[in-house]
């Protein structure tokens, strides 16, 4: 394989992981930088095991709206 193809695949995989990790604590740019510095494989495994999304961090208890008060 040519070096250009390897580099392009590495960057494309890093961008894909960044897109998948956009709802994590690191956000898009943090995941992108981490996958470029380390490897997309390591960052992908970390995202699978430790990537909590915003929907998981929010509480699921919904408070019923109070009745409007009359003045």
PDB file of C-alpha atoms in Angstrom:
ATOM      1  CA  UNK A   1       0.000   0.000   0.000  1.00  0.00           C
ATOM      2  CA  UNK A   2       1.166   3.485  -0.717  1.00  0.00           C
ATOM      3  CA  UNK A   3       2.001   5.817   2.196  1.00  0.00           C
ATOM      4  CA  UNK A   4      -0.556   8.355   0.968  1.00  0.00           C
ATOM      5  CA  UNK A   5      -3.343   5.790   1.183  1.00  0.00           C
ATOM      6  CA  UNK A   6      -2.306   4.778   4.702  1.00  0.00           C
ATOM      7  CA  UNK A   7      -2.218   8.410   5.878  1.00  0.00           C
ATOM      8  CA  UNK A   8      -5.569   9.182   4.232  1.00  0.00           C
ATOM      9  CA  UNK A   9      -7.156   6.108   5.848  1.00  0.00           C
ATOM     10  CA  UNK A  10      -5.736   7.081   9.257  1.00  0.00           C
ATOM     11  CA  UNK A  11      -7.132  10.613   9.019  1.00  0.00           C
ATOM     12  CA  UNK A  12     -10.498   9.434   7.672  1.00  0.00           C
ATOM     13  CA  UNK A  13     -10.855   6.919  10.497  1.00  0.00           C
ATOM     14  CA  UNK A  14      -9.913   9.610  13.027  1.00  0.00           C
ATOM     15  CA  UNK A  15     -12.588  11.955  11.655  1.00  0.00           C
ATOM     16  CA  UNK A  16     -15.160   9.147  11.743  1.00  0.00           C
ATOM     17  CA  UNK A  17     -14.345   8.424  15.384  1.00  0.00           C
ATOM     18  CA  UNK A  18     -14.547  12.126  16.184  1.00  0.00           C
ATOM     19  CA  UNK A  19     -18.005  12.244  14.640  1.00  0.00           C
ATOM     20  CA  UNK A  20     -19.097   9.235  16.706  1.00  0.00           C
ATOM     21  CA  UNK A  21     -17.605  10.773  19.839  1.00  0.00           C
ATOM     22  CA  UNK A  22     -19.163  14.206  19.390  1.00  0.00           C
ATOM     23  CA  UNK A  23     -21.578  13.646  22.307  1.00  0.00           C
ATOM     24  CA  UNK A  24     -18.917  12.558  24.770  1.00  0.00           C
ATOM     25  CA  UNK A  25     -17.073  14.722  27.271  1.00  0.00           C
ATOM     26  CA  UNK A  26     -14.217  15.280  24.838  1.00  0.00           C
ATOM     27  CA  UNK A  27     -16.544  16.459  22.072  1.00  0.00           C
ATOM     28  CA  UNK A  28     -15.611  16.281  18.388  1.00  0.00           C
ATOM     29  CA  UNK A  29     -12.277  18.116  18.525  1.00  0.00           C
ATOM     30  CA  UNK A  30     -11.029  16.309  21.631  1.00  0.00           C
ATOM     31  CA  UNK A  31     -11.710  12.885  20.164  1.00  0.00           C
ATOM     32  CA  UNK A  32     -10.139  13.947  16.868  1.00  0.00           C
ATOM     33  CA  UNK A  33      -6.947  15.156  18.550  1.00  0.00           C
ATOM     34  CA  UNK A  34      -6.781  12.040  20.731  1.00  0.00           C
ATOM     35  CA  UNK A  35      -7.205   9.727  17.749  1.00  0.00           C
ATOM     36  CA  UNK A  36      -4.542  11.590  15.775  1.00  0.00           C
ATOM     37  CA  UNK A  37      -2.069  11.569  18.677  1.00  0.00           C
ATOM     38  CA  UNK A  38      -2.665   7.997  19.799  1.00  0.00           C
ATOM     39  CA  UNK A  39      -4.289   5.703  17.251  1.00  0.00           C
ATOM     40  CA  UNK A  40      -7.877   5.485  16.041  1.00  0.00           C
ATOM     41  CA  UNK A  41      -7.977   1.885  17.258  1.00  0.00           C
ATOM     42  CA  UNK A  42      -7.117   2.793  20.857  1.00  0.00           C
ATOM     43  CA  UNK A  43      -9.472   5.787  20.909  1.00  0.00           C
ATOM     44  CA  UNK A  44     -12.242   3.658  19.378  1.00  0.00           C
ATOM     45  CA  UNK A  45     -11.896   1.077  22.134  1.00  0.00           C
ATOM     46  CA  UNK A  46     -11.915   3.825  24.768  1.00  0.00           C
ATOM     47  CA  UNK A  47     -15.062   5.310  23.235  1.00  0.00           C
ATOM     48  CA  UNK A  48     -16.777   1.936  23.301  1.00  0.00           C
ATOM     49  CA  UNK A  49     -16.072   1.334  26.973  1.00  0.00           C
ATOM     50  CA  UNK A  50     -15.955   4.778  28.543  1.00  0.00           C
ATOM     51  CA  UNK A  51     -17.871   7.089  26.220  1.00  0.00           C
ATOM     52  CA  UNK A  52     -20.949   8.306  28.078  1.00  0.00           C
ATOM     53  CA  UNK A  53     -23.300  10.322  25.938  1.00  0.00           C
ATOM     54  CA  UNK A  54     -25.187  13.405  27.063  1.00  0.00           C
ATOM     55  CA  UNK A  55     -28.441  11.457  27.127  1.00  0.00           C
ATOM     56  CA  UNK A  56     -26.922   9.016  29.611  1.00  0.00           C
ATOM     57  CA  UNK A  57     -25.716  11.862  31.823  1.00  0.00           C
ATOM     58  CA  UNK A  58     -29.106  13.583  32.014  1.00  0.00           C
ATOM     59  CA  UNK A  59     -31.578  12.477  34.617  1.00  0.00           C
ATOM     60  CA  UNK A  60     -34.528  10.545  33.357  1.00  0.00           C
ATOM     61  CA  UNK A  61     -36.868  11.833  36.074  1.00  0.00           C
ATOM     62  CA  UNK A  62     -39.325  14.201  34.530  1.00  0.00           C
ATOM     63  CA  UNK A  63     -40.962  16.693  36.829  1.00  0.00           C
ATOM     64  CA  UNK A  64     -44.626  17.176  36.136  1.00  0.00           C
ATOM     65  CA  UNK A  65     -45.423  20.761  35.293  1.00  0.00           C
ATOM     66  CA  UNK A  66     -47.153  22.554  38.095  1.00  0.00           C
ATOM     67  CA  UNK A  67     -50.631  23.883  37.608  1.00  0.00           C
ATOM     68  CA  UNK A  68     -50.765  27.557  36.684  1.00  0.00           C
ATOM     69  CA  UNK A  69     -51.484  29.769  39.645  1.00  0.00           C
ATOM     70  CA  UNK A  70     -54.303  32.226  39.404  1.00  0.00           C
ATOM     71  CA  UNK A  71     -53.719  35.795  40.527  1.00  0.00           C
TER      72      UNK A  71
END
